[in-house]
Coordinates of C-alpha atoms in Angstrom, one line a residue:
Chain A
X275 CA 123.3 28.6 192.7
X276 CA 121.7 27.6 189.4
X277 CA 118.7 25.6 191.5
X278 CA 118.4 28.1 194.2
X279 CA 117.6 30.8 191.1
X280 CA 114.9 28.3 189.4
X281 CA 113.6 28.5 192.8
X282 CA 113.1 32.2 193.3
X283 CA 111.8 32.6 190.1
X284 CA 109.0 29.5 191.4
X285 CA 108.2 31.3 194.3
X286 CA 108.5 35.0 193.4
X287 CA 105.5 36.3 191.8
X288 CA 103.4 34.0 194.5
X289 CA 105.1 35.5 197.5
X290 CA 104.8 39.0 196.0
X291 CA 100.8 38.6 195.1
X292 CA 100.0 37.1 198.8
X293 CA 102.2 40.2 200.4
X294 CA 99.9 42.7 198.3
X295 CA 97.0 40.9 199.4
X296 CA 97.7 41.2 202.9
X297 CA 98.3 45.0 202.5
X298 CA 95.9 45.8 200.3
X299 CA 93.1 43.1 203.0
X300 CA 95.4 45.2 206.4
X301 CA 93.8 48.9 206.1
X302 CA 89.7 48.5 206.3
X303 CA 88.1 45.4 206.8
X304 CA 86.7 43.8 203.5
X305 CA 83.8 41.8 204.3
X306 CA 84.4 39.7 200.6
X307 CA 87.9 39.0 201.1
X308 CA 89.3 37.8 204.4
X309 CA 93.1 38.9 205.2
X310 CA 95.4 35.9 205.0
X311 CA 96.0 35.2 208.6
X312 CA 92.1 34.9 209.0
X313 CA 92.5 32.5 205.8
X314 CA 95.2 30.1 207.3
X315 CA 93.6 30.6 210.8
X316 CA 90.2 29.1 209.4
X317 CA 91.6 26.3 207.5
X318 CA 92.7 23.9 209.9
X319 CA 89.6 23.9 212.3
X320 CA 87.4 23.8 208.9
X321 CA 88.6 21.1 207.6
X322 CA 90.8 18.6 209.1
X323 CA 88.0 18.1 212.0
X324 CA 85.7 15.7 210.8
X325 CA 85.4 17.5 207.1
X326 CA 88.4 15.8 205.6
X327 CA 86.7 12.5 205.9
X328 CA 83.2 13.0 205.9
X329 CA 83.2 15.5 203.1
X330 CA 86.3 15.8 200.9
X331 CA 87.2 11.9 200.6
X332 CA 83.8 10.7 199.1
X333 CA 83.7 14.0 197.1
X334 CA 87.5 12.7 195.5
X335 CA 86.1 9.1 195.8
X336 CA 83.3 10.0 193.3
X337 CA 84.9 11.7 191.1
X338 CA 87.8 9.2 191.0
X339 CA 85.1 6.7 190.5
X340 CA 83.7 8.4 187.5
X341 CA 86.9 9.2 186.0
X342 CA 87.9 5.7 185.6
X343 CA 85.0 4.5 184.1
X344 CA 84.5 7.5 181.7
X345 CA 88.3 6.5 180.8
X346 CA 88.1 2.9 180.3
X347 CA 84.4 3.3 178.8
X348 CA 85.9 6.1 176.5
X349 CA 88.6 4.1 175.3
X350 CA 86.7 0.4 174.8
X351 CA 84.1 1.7 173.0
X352 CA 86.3 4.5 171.0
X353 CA 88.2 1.4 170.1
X354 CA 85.7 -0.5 169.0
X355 CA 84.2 2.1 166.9
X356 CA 87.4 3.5 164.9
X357 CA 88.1 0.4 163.9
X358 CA 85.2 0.2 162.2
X359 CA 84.8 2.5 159.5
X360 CA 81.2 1.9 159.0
X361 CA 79.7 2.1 162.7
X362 CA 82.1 5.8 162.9
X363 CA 79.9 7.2 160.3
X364 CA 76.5 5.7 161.9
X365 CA 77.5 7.1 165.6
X366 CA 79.2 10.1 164.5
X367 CA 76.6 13.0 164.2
X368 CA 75.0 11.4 167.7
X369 CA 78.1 11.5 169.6
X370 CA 78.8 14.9 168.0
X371 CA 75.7 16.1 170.2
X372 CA 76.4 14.8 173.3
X373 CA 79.5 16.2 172.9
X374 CA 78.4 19.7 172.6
X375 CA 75.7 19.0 175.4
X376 CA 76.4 21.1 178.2
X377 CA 77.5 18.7 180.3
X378 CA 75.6 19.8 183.6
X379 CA 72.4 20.0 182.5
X380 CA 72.6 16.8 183.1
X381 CA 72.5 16.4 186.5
X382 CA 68.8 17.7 186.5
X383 CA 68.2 14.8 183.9
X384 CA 70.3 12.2 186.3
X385 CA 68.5 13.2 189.2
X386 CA 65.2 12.3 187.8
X387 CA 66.2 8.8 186.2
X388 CA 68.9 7.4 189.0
X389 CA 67.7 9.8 192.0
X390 CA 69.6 11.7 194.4
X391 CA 72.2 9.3 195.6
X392 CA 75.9 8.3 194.7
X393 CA 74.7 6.7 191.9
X394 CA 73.7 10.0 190.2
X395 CA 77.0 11.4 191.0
X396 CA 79.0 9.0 189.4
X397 CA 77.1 8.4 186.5
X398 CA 76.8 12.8 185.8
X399 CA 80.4 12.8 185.9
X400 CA 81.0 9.5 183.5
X401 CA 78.0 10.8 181.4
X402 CA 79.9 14.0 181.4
X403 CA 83.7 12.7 181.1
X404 CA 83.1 9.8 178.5
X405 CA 83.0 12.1 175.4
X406 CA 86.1 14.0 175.4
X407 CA 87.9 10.4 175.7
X408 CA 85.7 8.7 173.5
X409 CA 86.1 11.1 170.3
X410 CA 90.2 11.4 171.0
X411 CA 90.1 7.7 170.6
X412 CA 87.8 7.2 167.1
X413 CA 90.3 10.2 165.9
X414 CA 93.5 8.6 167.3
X415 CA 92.5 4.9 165.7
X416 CA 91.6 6.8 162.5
X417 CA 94.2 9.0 161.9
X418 CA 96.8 5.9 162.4
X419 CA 98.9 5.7 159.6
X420 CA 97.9 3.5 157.0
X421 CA 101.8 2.1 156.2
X422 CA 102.0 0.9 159.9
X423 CA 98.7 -0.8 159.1
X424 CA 100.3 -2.5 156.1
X425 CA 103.0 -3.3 158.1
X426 CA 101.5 -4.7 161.0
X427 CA 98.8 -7.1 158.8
X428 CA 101.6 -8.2 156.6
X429 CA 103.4 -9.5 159.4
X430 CA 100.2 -11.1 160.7
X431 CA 99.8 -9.2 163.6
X432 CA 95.9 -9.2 164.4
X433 CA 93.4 -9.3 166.6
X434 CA 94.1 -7.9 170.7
X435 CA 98.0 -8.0 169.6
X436 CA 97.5 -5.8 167.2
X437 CA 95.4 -2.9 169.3
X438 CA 97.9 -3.9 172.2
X439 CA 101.2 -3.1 169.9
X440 CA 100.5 -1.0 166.9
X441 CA 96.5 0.9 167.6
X442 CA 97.0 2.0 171.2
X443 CA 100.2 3.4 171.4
X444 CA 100.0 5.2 168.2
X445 CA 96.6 6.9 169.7
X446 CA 98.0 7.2 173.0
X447 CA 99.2 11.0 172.5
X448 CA 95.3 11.7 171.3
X449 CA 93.9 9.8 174.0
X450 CA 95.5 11.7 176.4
X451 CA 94.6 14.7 175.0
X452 CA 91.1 13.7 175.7
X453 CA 91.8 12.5 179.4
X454 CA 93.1 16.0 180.1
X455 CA 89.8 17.9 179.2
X456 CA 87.7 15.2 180.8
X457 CA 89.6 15.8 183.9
X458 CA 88.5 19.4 184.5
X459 CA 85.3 18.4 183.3
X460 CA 85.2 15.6 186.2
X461 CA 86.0 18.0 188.7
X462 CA 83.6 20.8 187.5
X463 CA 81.1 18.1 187.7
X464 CA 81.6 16.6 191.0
X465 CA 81.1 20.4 192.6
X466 CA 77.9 20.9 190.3
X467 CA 76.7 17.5 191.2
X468 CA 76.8 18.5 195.0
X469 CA 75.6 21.8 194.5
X470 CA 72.2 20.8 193.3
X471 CA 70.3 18.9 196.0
X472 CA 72.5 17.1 198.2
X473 CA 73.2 17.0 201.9
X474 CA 76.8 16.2 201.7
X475 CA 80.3 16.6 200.4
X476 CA 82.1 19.7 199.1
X477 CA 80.3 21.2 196.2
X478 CA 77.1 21.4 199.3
X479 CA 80.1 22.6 202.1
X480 CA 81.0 25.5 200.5
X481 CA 77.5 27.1 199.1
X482 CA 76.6 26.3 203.0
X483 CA 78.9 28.6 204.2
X484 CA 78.3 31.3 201.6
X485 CA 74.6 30.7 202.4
X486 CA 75.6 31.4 206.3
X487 CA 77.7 33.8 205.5
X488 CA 80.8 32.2 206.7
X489 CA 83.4 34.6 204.2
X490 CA 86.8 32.8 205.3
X491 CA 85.0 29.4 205.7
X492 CA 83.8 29.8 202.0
X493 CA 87.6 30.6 200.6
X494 CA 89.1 28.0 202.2
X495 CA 86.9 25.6 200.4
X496 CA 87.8 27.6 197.4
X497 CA 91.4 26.5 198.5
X498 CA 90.8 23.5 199.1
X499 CA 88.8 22.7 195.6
X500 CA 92.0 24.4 194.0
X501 CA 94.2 22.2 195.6
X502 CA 92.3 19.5 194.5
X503 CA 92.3 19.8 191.3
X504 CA 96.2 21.0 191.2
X505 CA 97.1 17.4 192.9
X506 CA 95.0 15.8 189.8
X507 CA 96.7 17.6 187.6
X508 CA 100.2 17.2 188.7
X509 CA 99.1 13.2 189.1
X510 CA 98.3 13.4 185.2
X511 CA 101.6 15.0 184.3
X512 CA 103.4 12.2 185.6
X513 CA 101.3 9.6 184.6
X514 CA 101.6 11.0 180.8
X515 CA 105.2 11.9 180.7
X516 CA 105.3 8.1 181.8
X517 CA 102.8 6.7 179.5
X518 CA 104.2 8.9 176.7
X519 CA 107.7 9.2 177.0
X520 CA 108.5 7.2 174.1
X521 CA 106.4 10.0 172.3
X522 CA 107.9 13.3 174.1
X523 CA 111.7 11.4 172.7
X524 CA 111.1 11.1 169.4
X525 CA 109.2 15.0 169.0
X526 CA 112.4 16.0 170.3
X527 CA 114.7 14.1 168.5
X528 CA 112.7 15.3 165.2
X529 CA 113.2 19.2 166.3
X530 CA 116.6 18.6 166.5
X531 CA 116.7 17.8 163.3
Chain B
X259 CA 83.6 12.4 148.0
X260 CA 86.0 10.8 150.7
X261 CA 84.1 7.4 150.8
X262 CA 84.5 6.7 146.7
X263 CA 88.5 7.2 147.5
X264 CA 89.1 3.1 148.8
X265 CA 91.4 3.9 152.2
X266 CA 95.1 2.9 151.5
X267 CA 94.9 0.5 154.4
X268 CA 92.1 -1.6 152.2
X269 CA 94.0 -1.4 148.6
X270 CA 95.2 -4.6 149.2
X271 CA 91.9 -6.8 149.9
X272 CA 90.6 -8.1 147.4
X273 CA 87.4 -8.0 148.6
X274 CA 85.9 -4.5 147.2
X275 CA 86.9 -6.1 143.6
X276 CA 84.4 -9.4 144.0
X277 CA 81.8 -8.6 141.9
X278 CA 78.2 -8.0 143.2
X279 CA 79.9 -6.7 146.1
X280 CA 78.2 -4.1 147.8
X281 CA 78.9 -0.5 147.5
X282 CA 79.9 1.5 150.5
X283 CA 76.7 3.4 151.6
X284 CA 77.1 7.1 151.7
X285 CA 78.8 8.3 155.2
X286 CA 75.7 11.3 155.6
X287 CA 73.2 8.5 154.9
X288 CA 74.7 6.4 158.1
X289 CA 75.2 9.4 159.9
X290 CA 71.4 10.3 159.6
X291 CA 70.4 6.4 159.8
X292 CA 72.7 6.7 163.2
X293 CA 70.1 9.7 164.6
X294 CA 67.1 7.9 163.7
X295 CA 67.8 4.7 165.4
X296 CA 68.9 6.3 168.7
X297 CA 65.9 8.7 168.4
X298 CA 64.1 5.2 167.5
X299 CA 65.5 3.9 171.0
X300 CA 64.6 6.7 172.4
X301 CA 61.0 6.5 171.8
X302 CA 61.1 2.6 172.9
X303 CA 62.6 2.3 175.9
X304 CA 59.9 4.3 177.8
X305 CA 57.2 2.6 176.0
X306 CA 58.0 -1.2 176.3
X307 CA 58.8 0.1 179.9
X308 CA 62.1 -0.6 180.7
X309 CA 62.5 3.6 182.1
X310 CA 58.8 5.2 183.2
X311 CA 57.7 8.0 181.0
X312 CA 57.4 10.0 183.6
X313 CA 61.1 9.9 184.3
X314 CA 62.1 9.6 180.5
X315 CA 59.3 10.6 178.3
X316 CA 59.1 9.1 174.6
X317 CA 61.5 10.8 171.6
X318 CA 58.3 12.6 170.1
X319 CA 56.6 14.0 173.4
X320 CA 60.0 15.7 173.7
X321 CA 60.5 16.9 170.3
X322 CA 56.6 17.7 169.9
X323 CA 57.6 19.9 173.0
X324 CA 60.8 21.4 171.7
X325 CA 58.6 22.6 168.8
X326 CA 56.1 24.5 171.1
X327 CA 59.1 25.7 172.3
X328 CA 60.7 27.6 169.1
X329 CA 57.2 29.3 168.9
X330 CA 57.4 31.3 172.3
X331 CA 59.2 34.2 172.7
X332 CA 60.1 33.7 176.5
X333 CA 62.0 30.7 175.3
X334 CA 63.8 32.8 172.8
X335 CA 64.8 35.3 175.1
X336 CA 66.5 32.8 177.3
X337 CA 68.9 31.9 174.2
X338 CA 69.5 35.4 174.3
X339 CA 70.1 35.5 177.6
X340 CA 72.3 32.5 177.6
X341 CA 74.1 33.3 174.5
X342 CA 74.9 37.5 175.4
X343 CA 76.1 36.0 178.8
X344 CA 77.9 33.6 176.4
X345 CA 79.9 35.9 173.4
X346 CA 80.5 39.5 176.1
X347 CA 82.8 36.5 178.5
X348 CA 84.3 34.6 175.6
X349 CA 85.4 37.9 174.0
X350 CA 86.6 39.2 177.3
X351 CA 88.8 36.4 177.7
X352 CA 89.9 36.1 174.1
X353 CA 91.0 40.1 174.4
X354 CA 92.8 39.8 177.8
X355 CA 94.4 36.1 177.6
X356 CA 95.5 37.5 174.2
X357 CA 97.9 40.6 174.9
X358 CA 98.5 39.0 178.3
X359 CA 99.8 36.1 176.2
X360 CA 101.6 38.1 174.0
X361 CA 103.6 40.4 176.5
X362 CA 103.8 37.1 178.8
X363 CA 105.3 34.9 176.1
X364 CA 107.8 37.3 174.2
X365 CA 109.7 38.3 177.3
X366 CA 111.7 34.7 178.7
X367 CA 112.0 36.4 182.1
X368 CA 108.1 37.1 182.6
X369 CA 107.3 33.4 181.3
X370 CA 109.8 32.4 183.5
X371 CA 108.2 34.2 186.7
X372 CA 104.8 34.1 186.3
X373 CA 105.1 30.0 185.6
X374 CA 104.3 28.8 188.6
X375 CA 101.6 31.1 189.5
X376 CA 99.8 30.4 186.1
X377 CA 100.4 26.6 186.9
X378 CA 98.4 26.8 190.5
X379 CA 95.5 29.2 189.3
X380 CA 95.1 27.3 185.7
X381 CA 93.4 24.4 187.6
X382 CA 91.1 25.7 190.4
X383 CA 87.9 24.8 188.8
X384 CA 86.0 28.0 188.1
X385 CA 82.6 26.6 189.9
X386 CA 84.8 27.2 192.8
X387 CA 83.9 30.4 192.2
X388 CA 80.1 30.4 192.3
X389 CA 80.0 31.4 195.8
X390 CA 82.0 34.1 195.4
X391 CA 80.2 35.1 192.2
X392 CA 76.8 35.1 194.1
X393 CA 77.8 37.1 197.4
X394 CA 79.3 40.3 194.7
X395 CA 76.5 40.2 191.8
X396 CA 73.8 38.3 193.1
X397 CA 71.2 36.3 190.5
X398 CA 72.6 38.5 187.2
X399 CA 74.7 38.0 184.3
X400 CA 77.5 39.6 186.1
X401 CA 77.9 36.4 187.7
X402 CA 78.0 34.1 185.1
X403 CA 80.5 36.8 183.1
X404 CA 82.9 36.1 186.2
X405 CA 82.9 32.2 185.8
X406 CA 83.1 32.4 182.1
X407 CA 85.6 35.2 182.0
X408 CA 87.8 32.8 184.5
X409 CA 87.6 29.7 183.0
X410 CA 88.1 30.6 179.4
X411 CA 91.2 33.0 180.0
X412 CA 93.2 30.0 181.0
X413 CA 92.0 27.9 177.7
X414 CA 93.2 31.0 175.6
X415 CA 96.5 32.1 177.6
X416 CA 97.8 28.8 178.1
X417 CA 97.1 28.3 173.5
X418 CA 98.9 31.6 173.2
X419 CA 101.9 31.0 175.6
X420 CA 102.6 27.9 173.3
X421 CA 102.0 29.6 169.8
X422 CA 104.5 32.5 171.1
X423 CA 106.7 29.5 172.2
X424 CA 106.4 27.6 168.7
X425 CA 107.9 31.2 166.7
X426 CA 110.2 30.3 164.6
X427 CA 114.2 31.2 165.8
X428 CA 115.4 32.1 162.4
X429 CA 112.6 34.0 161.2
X430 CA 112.5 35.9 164.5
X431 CA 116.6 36.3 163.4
X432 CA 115.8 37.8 160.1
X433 CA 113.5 40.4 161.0
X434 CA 116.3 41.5 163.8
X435 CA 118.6 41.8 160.6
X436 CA 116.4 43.6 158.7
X437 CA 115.8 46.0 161.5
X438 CA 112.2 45.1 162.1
X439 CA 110.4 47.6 164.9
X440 CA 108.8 45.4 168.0
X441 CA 105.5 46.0 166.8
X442 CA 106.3 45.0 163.0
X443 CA 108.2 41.8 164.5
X444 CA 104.2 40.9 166.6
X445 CA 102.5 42.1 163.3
X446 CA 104.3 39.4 161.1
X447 CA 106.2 37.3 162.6
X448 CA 104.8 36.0 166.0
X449 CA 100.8 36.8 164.7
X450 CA 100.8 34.5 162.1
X451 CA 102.9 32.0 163.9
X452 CA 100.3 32.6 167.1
X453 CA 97.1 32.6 164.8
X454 CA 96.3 28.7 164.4
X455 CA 97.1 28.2 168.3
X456 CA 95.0 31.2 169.7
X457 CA 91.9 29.9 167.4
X458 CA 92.5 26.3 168.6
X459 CA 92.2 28.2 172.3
X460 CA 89.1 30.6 171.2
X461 CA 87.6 27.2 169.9
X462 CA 87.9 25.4 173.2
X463 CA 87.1 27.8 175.0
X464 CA 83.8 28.5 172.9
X465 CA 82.6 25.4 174.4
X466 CA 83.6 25.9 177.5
X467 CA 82.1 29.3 177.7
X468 CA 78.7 27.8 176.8
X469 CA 79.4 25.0 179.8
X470 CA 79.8 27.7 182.4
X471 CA 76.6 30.1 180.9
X472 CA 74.6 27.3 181.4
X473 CA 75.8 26.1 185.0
X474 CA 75.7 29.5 186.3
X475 CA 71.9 29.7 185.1
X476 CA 71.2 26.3 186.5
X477 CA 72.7 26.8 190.2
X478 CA 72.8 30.7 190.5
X479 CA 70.0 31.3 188.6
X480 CA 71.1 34.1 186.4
X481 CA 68.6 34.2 183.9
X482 CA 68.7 32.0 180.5
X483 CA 68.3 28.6 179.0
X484 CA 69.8 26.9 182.5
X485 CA 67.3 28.1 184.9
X486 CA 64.7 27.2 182.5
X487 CA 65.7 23.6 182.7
X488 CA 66.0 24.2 186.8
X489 CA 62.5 25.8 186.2
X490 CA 61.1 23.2 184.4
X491 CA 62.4 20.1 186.0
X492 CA 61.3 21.2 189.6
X493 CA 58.0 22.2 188.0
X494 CA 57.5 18.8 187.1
X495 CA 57.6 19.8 183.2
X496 CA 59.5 16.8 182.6
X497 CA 58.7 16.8 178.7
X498 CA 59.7 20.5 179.0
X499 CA 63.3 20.1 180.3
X500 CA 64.0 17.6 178.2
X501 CA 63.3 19.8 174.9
X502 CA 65.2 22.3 176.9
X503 CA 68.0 20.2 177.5
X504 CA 68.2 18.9 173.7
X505 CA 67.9 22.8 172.8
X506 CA 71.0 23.5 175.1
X507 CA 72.7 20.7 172.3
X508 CA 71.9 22.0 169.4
X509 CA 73.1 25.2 170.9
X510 CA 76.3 23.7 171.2
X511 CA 76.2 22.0 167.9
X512 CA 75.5 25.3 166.3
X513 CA 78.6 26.9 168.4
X514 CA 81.1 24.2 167.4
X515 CA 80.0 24.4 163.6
X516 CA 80.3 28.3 163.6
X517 CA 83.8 28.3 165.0
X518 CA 85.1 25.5 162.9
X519 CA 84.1 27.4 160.0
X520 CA 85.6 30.6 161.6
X521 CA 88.8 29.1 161.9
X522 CA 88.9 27.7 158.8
X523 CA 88.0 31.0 157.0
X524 CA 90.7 32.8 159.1
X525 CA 93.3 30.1 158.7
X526 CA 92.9 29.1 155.0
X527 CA 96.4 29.8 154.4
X528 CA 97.5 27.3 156.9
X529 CA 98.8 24.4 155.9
X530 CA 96.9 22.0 158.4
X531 CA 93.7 23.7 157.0
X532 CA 94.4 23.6 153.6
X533 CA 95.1 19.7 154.1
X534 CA 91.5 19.2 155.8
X535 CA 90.3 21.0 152.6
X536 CA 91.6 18.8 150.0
X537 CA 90.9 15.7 152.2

């Protein structure tokens, strides 16, 4: 009883909003906004002939590609530089700016150094990703508290012990932080990246089809780029209830108290 | 100043004691050193040759250029472009995410039911949306208002559903006992509790709003500081868009400053602002 009730209340509000947009699509046609059926009828012949593999999977590829190196560029050099208090302050007004660099401009910028290949993909979205990581990582390693660093050199824990033990997993929580933003940011980026100049993958598919005109075409790549980035962030969920769940145990053990 | 104060981590070395030991340089001094020697870089690399000017020009021909720049008044109205496009979606977003986060939050049955919906729509990345945007408005602002509006309202809802989530049970209690009205309960107990998490959305989403402005401009080619660059860079200006680009920066430097020092302002009673303060 209990789990079938969790369950209406998941799928209520959904069922309810795709019922009022079949009435509200059933009356006049809309030339914007295809009825459902038309939706769902499009989808399958749009994309799992051919599309799925020549499109979407090098468009996730890149942007997988990019992620993990923004994430383990982030975190090396973030590492590097919060432990040391002196290169933080020389770095710190420069990375401020490339953090508040909008982050596609620079795919005009990429496209001129690397040119219009993969290459340039890649490197937009790592050139994009890298900061939000970066920064959570100086602030994690700096806002570690200084008894645990007592603690941890009077025992004479040093060197790759001590960031494996004591500095990553007390940044971890701030880290993560960092990974979440850059992940939307990746994604933005990958569609941007595609958008401007390129013959191929699914930032170029869709403006095609709003180019041609091709209304239910178009929102199923809509679809499709939501359910993207839904999967990536239901992948991250896990992966930080996993990587955290030391963390999430002892908030919750300090509420209770 | 923080850097006189030795870090409690370092008490115990001996080392800052030796005498003749050197005394910590000022952090804004290596902060500004820090600029000079990547602008230094900058200017380098494309004149020993290891990137051709014409794909990177030198630090100076780009600044020299940026200058030019802040003298002409098309440039100027771009900012304006970019920035109107820039405060009418923020605020937009900031009103509707708010009282949507508000009614949302205080009733457990809506959170409850509109959970799963929020959780789907949250991360459909709003270029998805540029198609869309450009078949209704076409090449104006409307179009970047859409993209803006959409992305930030999940920044701000999602800060608000978690302040109204973080009230506290007993104080919510005590203004039941003393017979608080609904609005006087918002007004003083869930506002101030909401207050640091809503700026901590408007503050992310500041950034994000300026993200989207820009992107629109670039690929739709609403007008503004983005289509300049787009302009420029298929002109061949390649000086130009590169003073554009590093105006788009300082842009967003200027942004972040203004709404940390917002924030602060508004939150000085805060305890987690009255600690950065003393620090």
């Amino acid at each position: 009883m209990k789990t079938l009730k969790s369950l209406a209340y998941v799928v209520a509000l959904p069922l309810l909003l795709v019922l009022l947009w079949w009435a509200s699509t059933r009356g006049e046609p809309n030339f914007f906004v295809p009825t459902p059926s038309a939706l769902v009828d499009v989808f399958g012949p749009t994309w799992f002939e051919g599309r799925i593999t020549g499109d979407v999977l090098p468009s996730v590829g890149r942007l997988l590609a990019g992620l993990a190196i923004a994430i383990i560029l982030g975190i090396v050099v973030g590492l590097l530089v919060g432990l040391n208090r002196t290169l933080r302050a020389l770095t710190e007004p420069v990375f401020e700016f490339f953090r508040a660099l909008p982050p596609p401009v620079l795919v005009p910028v990429l496209i001129l150094l690397v040119g219009l290949n993969d290459g340039m993909k890649v490197a937009v979205i790592v050139v994009g990703c890298i900061w939000p990581v970066l920064l959570n990582t100086i602030e994690g390693v700096r806002s570690i508290d200084p008894v645990q660093n007592e603690t941890t050199r009077s025992y004479g824990i040093s060197g790759l012990n001590r960031i494996r033990y004591q500095v990553l997993p007390s940044a971890a929580p701030t880290i993560m932080a960092g990974i979440r933003q850059s992940l939307s940011i990746g994604l933005i980026l990958m569609v941007i990246s595609e958008m401007f100049g390129s013959s191929s993958g699914l930032g170029f598919t869709i403006l095609q089809f709003q180019r041609s005109f091709a209304i239910p075409e178009m929102w199923s790549g809509i679809l499709v780029l939501g359910l993207i980035g839904l999967a990536l962030s239901l992948i991250f969920q896990w992966c930080e209830r996993r990587v955290l769940r030391w963390y999430h145990g002892l908030k919750e053990v300090e509420n209770a108290a | 100043m923080s850097t006189d104060v030795l870090e409690p981590g370092r008490a115990a070395q001996p080392r800052a004691a030796r005498p003749g030991a050197r005394r910590p340089v000022p952090k804004p001094v290596l902060g500004l050193a820090g600029v000079l020697g990547f602008l230094l870089i900058w200017e380098l690399v494309p004149r020993v040759g290891l990137v051709q000017p014409r794909f990177l020009p030198p630090a100076s021909e780009v600044i020299i250029a940026l200058v030019r720049d802040f003298g002409l008044t098309a440039f100027w109205v771009a900012v304006g472009h970019t920035l109107m496009a820039w405060a009418i979606g923020l605020a937009a977003a900031v009103v509707a995410a708010g009282i949507l986060g508000l009614v949302i939050g205080m009733s457990p049955f809506l959170r409850r039911f509109t959970n799963s919906t929020i959780e789907f729509l949250r991360p459909v990345p709003s270029v998805a949306l540029i198609p869309l945007a450009v078949l209704l408005f076409g090449v104006k602002i409307e179009s970047s208002l859409m993209l803006i509006i959409y992305a930030c309202f999940w920044q701000v809802l999602i800060q608000v559903l978690y302040g109204v989530a973080d009230v506290d049970n007993v104080a919510t209690q005590i203004a039941q006992s003393y017979g608080f009205s609904k609005l006087q309960r918002i007004r003083h107990v869930v506002f101030p509790t909401v207050l640091p998490y809503l700026m901590t959305g408007i503050r992310l989403a500041a950034s994000v709003a300026l993200i989207l402005a820009i992107t629109a401009e670039l690929i739709i080619g609403s007008p503004g500081l983005g289509r300049e660059i787009a302009d420029a860079q298929s002109g061949g200006a390649i000086s130009g868009m590169y003073a554009l680009v590093l105006a788009t920066g300082l842009l967003g430097v200027a942004i972040n400053i203004v709404m940390r020092q917002v924030e602060q302002r508004l939150l000085s009673w805060h305890p987690s602002v009255r600690g950065e303060v003393v620090l």
